[in-house]
PDB file of C-alpha atoms in Angstrom:
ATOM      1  CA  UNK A   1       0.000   0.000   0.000  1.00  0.00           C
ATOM      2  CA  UNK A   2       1.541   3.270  -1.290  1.00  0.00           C
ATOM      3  CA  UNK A   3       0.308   6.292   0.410  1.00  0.00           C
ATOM      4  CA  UNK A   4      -0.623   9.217  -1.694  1.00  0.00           C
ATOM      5  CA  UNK A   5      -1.956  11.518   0.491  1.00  0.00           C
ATOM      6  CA  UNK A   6      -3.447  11.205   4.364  1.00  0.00           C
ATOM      7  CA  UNK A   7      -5.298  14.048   6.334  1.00  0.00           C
ATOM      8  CA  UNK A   8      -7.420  14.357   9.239  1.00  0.00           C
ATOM      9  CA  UNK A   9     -10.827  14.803   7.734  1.00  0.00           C
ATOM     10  CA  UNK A  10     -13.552  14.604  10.676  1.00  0.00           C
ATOM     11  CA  UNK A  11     -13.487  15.009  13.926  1.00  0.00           C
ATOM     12  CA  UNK A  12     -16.713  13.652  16.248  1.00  0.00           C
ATOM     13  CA  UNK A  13     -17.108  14.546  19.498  1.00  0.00           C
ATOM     14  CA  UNK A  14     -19.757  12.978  22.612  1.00  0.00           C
ATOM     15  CA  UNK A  15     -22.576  14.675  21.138  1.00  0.00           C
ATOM     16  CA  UNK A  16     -22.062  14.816  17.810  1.00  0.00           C
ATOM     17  CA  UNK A  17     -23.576  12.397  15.253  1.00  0.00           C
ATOM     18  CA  UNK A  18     -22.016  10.188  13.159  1.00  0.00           C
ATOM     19  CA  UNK A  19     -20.655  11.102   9.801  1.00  0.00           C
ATOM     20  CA  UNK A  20     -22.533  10.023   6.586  1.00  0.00           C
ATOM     21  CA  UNK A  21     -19.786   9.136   3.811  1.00  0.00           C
ATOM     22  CA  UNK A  22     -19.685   6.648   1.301  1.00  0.00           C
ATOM     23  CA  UNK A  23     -15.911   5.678   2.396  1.00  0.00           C
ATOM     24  CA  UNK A  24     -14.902   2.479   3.747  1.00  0.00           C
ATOM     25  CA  UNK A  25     -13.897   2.578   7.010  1.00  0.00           C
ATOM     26  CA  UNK A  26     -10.939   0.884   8.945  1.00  0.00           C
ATOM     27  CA  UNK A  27     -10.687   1.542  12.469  1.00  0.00           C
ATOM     28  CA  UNK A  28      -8.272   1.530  14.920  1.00  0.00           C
ATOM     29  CA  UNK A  29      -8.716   1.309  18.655  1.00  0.00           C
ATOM     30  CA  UNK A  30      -6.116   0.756  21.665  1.00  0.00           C
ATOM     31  CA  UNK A  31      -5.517   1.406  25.200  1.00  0.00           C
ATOM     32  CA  UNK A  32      -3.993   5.226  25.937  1.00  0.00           C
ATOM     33  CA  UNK A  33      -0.676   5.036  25.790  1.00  0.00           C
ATOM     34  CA  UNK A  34      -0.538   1.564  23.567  1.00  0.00           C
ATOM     35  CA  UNK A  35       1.214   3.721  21.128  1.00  0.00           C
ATOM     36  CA  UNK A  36      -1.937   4.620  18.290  1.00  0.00           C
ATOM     37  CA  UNK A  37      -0.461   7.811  16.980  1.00  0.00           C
ATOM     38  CA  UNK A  38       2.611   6.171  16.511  1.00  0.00           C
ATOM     39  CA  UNK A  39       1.309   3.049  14.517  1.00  0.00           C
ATOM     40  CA  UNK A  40      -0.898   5.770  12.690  1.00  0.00           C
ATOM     41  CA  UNK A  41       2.026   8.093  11.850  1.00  0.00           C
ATOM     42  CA  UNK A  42       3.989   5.218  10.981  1.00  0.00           C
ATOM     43  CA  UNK A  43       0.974   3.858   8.613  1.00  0.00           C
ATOM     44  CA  UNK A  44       0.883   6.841   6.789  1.00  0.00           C
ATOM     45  CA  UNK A  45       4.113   7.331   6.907  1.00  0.00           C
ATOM     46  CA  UNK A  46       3.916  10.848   8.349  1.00  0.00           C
ATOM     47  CA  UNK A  47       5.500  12.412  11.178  1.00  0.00           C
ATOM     48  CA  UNK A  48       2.751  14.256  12.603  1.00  0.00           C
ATOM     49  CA  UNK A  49      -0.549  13.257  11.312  1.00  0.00           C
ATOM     50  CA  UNK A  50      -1.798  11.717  14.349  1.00  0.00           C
ATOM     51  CA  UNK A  51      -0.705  13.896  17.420  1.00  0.00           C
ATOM     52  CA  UNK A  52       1.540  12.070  19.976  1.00  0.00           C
ATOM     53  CA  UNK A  53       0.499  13.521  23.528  1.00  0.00           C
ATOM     54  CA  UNK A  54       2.985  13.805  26.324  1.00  0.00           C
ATOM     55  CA  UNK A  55      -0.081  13.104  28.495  1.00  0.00           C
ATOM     56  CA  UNK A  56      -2.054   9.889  27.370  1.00  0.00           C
ATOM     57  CA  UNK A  57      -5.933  10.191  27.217  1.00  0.00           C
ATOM     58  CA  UNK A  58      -5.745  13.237  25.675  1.00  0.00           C
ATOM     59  CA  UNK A  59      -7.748  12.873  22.699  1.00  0.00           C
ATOM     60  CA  UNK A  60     -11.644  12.750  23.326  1.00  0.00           C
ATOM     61  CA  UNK A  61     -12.722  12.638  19.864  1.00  0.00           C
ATOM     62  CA  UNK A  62     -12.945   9.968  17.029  1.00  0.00           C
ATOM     63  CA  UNK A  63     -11.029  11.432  14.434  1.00  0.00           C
ATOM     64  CA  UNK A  64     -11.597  10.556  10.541  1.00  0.00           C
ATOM     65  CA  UNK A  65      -8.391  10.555   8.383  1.00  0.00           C
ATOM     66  CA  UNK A  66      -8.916  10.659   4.670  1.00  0.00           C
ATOM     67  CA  UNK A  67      -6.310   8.168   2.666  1.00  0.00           C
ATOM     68  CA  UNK A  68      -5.718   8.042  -0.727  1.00  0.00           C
ATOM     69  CA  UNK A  69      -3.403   4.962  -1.613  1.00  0.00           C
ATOM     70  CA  UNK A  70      -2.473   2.955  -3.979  1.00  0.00           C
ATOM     71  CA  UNK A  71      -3.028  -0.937  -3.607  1.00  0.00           C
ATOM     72  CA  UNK A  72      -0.299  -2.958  -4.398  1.00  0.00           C
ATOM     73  CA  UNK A  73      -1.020  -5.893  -4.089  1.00  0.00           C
ATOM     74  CA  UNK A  74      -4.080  -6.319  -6.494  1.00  0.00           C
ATOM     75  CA  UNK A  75      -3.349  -7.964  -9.882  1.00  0.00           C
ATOM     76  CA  UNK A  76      -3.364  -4.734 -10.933  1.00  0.00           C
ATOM     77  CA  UNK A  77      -2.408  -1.299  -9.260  1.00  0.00           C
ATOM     78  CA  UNK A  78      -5.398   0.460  -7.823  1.00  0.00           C
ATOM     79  CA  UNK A  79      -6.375   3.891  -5.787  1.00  0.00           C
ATOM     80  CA  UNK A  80      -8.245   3.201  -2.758  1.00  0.00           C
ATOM     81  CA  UNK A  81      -9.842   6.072  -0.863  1.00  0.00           C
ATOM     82  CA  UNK A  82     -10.810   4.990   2.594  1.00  0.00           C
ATOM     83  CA  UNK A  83     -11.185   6.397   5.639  1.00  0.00           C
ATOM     84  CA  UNK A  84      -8.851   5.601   8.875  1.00  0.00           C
ATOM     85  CA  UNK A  85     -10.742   5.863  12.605  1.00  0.00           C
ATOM     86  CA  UNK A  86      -8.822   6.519  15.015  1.00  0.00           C
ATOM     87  CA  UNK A  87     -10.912   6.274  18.278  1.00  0.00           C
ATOM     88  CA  UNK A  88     -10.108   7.765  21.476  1.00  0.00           C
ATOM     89  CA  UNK A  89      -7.637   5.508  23.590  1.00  0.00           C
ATOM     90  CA  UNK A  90      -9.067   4.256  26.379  1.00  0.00           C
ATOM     91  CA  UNK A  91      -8.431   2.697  30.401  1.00  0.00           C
ATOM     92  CA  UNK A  92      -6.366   6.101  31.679  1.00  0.00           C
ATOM     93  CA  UNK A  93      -6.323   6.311  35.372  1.00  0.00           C
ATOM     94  CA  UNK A  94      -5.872  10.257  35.871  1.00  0.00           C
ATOM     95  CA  UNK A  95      -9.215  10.666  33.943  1.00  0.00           C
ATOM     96  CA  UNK A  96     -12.499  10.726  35.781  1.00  0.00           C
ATOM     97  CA  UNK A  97     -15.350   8.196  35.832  1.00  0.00           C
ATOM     98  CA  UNK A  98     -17.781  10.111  34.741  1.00  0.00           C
ATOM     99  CA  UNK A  99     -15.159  10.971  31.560  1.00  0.00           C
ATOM    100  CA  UNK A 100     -14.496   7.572  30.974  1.00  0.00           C
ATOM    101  CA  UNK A 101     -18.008   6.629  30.712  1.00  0.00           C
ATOM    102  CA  UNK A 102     -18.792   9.271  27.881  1.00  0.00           C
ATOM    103  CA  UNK A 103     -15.829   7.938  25.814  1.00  0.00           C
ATOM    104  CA  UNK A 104     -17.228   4.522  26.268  1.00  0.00           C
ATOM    105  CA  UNK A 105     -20.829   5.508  25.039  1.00  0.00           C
ATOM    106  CA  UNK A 106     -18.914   6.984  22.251  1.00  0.00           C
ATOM    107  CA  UNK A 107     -16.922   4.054  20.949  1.00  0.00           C
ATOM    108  CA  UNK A 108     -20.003   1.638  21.763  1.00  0.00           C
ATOM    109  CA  UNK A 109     -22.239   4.134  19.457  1.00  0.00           C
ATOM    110  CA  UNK A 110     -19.464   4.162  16.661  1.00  0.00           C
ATOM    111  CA  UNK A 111     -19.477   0.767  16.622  1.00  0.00           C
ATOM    112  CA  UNK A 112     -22.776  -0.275  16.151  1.00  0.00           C
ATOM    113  CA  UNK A 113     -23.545   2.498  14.413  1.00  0.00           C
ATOM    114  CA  UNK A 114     -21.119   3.095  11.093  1.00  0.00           C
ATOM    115  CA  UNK A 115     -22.726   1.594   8.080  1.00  0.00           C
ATOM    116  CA  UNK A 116     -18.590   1.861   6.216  1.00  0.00           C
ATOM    117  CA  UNK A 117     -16.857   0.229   9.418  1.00  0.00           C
ATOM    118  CA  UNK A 118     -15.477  -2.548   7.185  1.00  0.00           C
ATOM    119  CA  UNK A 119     -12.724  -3.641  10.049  1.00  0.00           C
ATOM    120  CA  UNK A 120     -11.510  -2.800  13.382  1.00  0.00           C
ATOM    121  CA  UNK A 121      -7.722  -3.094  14.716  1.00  0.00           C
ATOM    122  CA  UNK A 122      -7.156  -3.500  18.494  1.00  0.00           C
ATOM    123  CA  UNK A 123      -3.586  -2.534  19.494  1.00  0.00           C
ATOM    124  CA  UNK A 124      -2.676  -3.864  22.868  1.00  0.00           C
ATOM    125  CA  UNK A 125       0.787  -3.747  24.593  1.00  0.00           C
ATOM    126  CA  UNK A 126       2.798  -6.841  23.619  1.00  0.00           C
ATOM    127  CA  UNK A 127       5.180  -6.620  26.862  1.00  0.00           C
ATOM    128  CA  UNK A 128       1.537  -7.611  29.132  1.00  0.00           C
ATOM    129  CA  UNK A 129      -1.258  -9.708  29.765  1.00  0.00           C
ATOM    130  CA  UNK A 130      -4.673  -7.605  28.364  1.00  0.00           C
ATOM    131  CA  UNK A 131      -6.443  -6.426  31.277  1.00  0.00           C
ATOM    132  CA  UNK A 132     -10.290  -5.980  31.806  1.00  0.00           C
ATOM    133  CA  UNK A 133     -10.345  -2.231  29.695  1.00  0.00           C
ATOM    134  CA  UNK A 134      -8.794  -4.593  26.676  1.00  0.00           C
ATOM    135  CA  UNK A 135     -11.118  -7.131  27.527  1.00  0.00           C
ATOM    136  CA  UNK A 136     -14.458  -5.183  27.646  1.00  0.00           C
ATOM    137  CA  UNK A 137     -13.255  -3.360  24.078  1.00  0.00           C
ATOM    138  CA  UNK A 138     -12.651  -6.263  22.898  1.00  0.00           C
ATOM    139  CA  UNK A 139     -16.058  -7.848  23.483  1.00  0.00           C
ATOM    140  CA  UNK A 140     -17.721  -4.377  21.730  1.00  0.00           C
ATOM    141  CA  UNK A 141     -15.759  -5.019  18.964  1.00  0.00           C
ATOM    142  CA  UNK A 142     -17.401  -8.563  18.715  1.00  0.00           C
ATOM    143  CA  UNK A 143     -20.265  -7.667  20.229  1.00  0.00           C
ATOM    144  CA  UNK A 144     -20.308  -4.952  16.878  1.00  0.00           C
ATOM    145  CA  UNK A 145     -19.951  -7.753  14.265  1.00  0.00           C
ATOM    146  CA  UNK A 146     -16.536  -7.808  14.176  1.00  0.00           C
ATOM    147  CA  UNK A 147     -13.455  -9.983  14.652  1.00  0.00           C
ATOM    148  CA  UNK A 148     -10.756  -7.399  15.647  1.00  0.00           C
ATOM    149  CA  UNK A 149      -7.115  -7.782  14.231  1.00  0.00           C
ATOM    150  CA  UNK A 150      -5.174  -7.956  17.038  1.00  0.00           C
ATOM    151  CA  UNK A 151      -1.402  -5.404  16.800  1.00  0.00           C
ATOM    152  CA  UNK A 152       0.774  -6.253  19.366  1.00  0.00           C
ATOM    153  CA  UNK A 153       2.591  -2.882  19.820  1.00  0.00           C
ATOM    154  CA  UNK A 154       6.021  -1.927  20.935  1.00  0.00           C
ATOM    155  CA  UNK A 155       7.765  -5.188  20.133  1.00  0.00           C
ATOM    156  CA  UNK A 156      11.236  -3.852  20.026  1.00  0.00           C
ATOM    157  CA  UNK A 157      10.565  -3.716  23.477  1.00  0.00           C
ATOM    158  CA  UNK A 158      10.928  -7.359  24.395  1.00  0.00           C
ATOM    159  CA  UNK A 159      13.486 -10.168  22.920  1.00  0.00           C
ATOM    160  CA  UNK A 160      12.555 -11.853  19.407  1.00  0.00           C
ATOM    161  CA  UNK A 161      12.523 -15.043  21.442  1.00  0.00           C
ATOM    162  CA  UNK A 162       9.326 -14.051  23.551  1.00  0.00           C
ATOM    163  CA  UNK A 163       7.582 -12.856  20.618  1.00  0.00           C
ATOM    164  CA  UNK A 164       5.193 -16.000  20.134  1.00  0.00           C
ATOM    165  CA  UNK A 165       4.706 -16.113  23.635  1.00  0.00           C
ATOM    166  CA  UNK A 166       4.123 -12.576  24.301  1.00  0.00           C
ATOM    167  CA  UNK A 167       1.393 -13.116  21.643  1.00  0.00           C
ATOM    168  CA  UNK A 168      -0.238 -16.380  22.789  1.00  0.00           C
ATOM    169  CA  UNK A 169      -0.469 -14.416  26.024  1.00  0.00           C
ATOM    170  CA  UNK A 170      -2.473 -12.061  24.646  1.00  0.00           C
ATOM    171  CA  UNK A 171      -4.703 -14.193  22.583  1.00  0.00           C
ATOM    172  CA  UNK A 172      -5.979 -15.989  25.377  1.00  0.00           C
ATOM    173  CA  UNK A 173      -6.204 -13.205  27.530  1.00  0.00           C
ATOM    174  CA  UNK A 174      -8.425 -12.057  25.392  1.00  0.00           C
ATOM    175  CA  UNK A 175     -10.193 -15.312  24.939  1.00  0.00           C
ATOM    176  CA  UNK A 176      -9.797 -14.569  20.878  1.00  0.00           C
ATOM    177  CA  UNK A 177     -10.063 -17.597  18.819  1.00  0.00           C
ATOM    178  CA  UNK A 178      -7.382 -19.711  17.870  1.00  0.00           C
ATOM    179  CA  UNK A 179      -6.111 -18.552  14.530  1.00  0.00           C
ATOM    180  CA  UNK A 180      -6.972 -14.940  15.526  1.00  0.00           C
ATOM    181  CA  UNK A 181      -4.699 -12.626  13.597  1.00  0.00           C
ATOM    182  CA  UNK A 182      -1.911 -11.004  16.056  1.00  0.00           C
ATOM    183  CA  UNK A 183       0.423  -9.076  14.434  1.00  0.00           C
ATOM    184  CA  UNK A 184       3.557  -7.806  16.567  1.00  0.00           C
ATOM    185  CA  UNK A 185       4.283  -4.229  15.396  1.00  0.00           C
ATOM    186  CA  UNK A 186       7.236  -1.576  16.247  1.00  0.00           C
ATOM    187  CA  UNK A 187       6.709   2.177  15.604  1.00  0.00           C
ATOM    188  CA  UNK A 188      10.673   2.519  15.748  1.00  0.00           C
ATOM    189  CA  UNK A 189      11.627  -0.237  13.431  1.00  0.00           C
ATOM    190  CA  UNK A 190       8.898  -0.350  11.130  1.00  0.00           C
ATOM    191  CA  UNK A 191       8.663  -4.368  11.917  1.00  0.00           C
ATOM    192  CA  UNK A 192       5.044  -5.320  11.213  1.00  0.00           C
ATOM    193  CA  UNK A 193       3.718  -2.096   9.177  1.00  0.00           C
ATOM    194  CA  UNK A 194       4.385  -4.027   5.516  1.00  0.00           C
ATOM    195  CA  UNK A 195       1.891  -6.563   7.397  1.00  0.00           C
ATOM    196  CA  UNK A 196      -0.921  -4.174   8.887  1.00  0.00           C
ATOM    197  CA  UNK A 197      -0.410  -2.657   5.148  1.00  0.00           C
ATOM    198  CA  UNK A 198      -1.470  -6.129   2.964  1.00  0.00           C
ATOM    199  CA  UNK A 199      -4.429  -6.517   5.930  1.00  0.00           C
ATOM    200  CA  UNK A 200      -6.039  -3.297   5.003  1.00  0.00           C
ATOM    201  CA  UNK A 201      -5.476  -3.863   1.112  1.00  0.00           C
ATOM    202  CA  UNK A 202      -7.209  -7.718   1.650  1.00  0.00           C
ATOM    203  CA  UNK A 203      -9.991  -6.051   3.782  1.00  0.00           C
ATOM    204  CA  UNK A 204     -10.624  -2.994   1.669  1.00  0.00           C
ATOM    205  CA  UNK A 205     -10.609  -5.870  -1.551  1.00  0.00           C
ATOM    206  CA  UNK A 206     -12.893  -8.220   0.014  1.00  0.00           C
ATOM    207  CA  UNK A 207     -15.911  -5.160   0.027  1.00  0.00           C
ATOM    208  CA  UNK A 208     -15.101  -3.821  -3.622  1.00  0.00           C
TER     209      UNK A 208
END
């Protein structure tokens, strides 16, 4: 997938309603401070398209960014316009109850509510066990009609030789099916992007 151009198209806050497009949608959801921007930036190979707080659970919006790629692995080179959600990250202790409960209804509403969501991608840590904020998004995913992708973020972090552990871990502490996509990813490296890339062509092929 060749990136041609990527910018932040909509932003939707608690009240507003949901956009009406006729883009596919691929969205992306994680705990704060999983490293989303990151994977973003690093997806659209930009340095800055996704903001990278200093303080995580700082964005409180589901933000629409318009892509236009190329697809390169059809039989024959394609543009693709699409739409990638990033939706607010999620489980941050220095933000309120009451706070984290509006993001929730958010998410939920997104979920069961976008007519383009073709595919959701649930980045969680690959150096722990998911715990219950990666559990409960994961069921909405499911509970949405969808069988999230699982990114295992920040694997420079940890030796190559825990890799397939690191990710069984996280596949059953999920409870995700066996077979269940889980795709260790580093924003420094680069290591998995190529991967996430061929996903989102396959996905965004499978609804043409």
């Amino acid at each position: 997938m060749k990136i041609r151009n990527a910018q932040l198209n909509i932003v939707c806050g608690y009240t507003s309603s949901m956009p009406e497009t006729d883009l596919p949608e691929i969205a992306f959801a994680g705990r704060s401070n999983v490293g989303k921007s990151s994977l973003i930036n690093a997806l659209m190979q930009r340095k800055r398209l996704a903001r990278v707080g200093e303080t995580p659970g700082k964005t409180r919006t589901i933000n629409y960014y318009q892509v236009d790629a190329l697809m390169e692995q059809a039989e024959e080179e394609r543009a693709e316009i699409f739409h990638l959600v990033d939706l607010p990250g999620y489980g941050f202790a220095n933000v309120s109850l009451d706070e984290k409960a509006k993001w929730g209804k958010m998410v939920e509403r997104y979920l069961k509510s976008s007519a383009n969501l073709r595919a959701v991608f649930l980045l969680v840590d690959i150096r722990h066990e998911p715990n219950d904020n990666d559990r409960q998004m994961y069921e909405w995913i499911t509970a949405g009609g969808f069988q999230p992708i699982i990114i295992a973020t920040k694997s420079d972090k940890i030796k190559r030789s825990q890799l397939q552990k690191q990710m069984k871990v996280i596949r059953e502490g999920l409870k995700a099916p066996k077979g269940t996509t889980v795709i260790p990813f580093s924003a420094q490296s680069g290591d998995g992007r190529e991967e996430i890339c061929r996903k989102i062509e396959e996905i965004l092929a499978s609804w043409q």
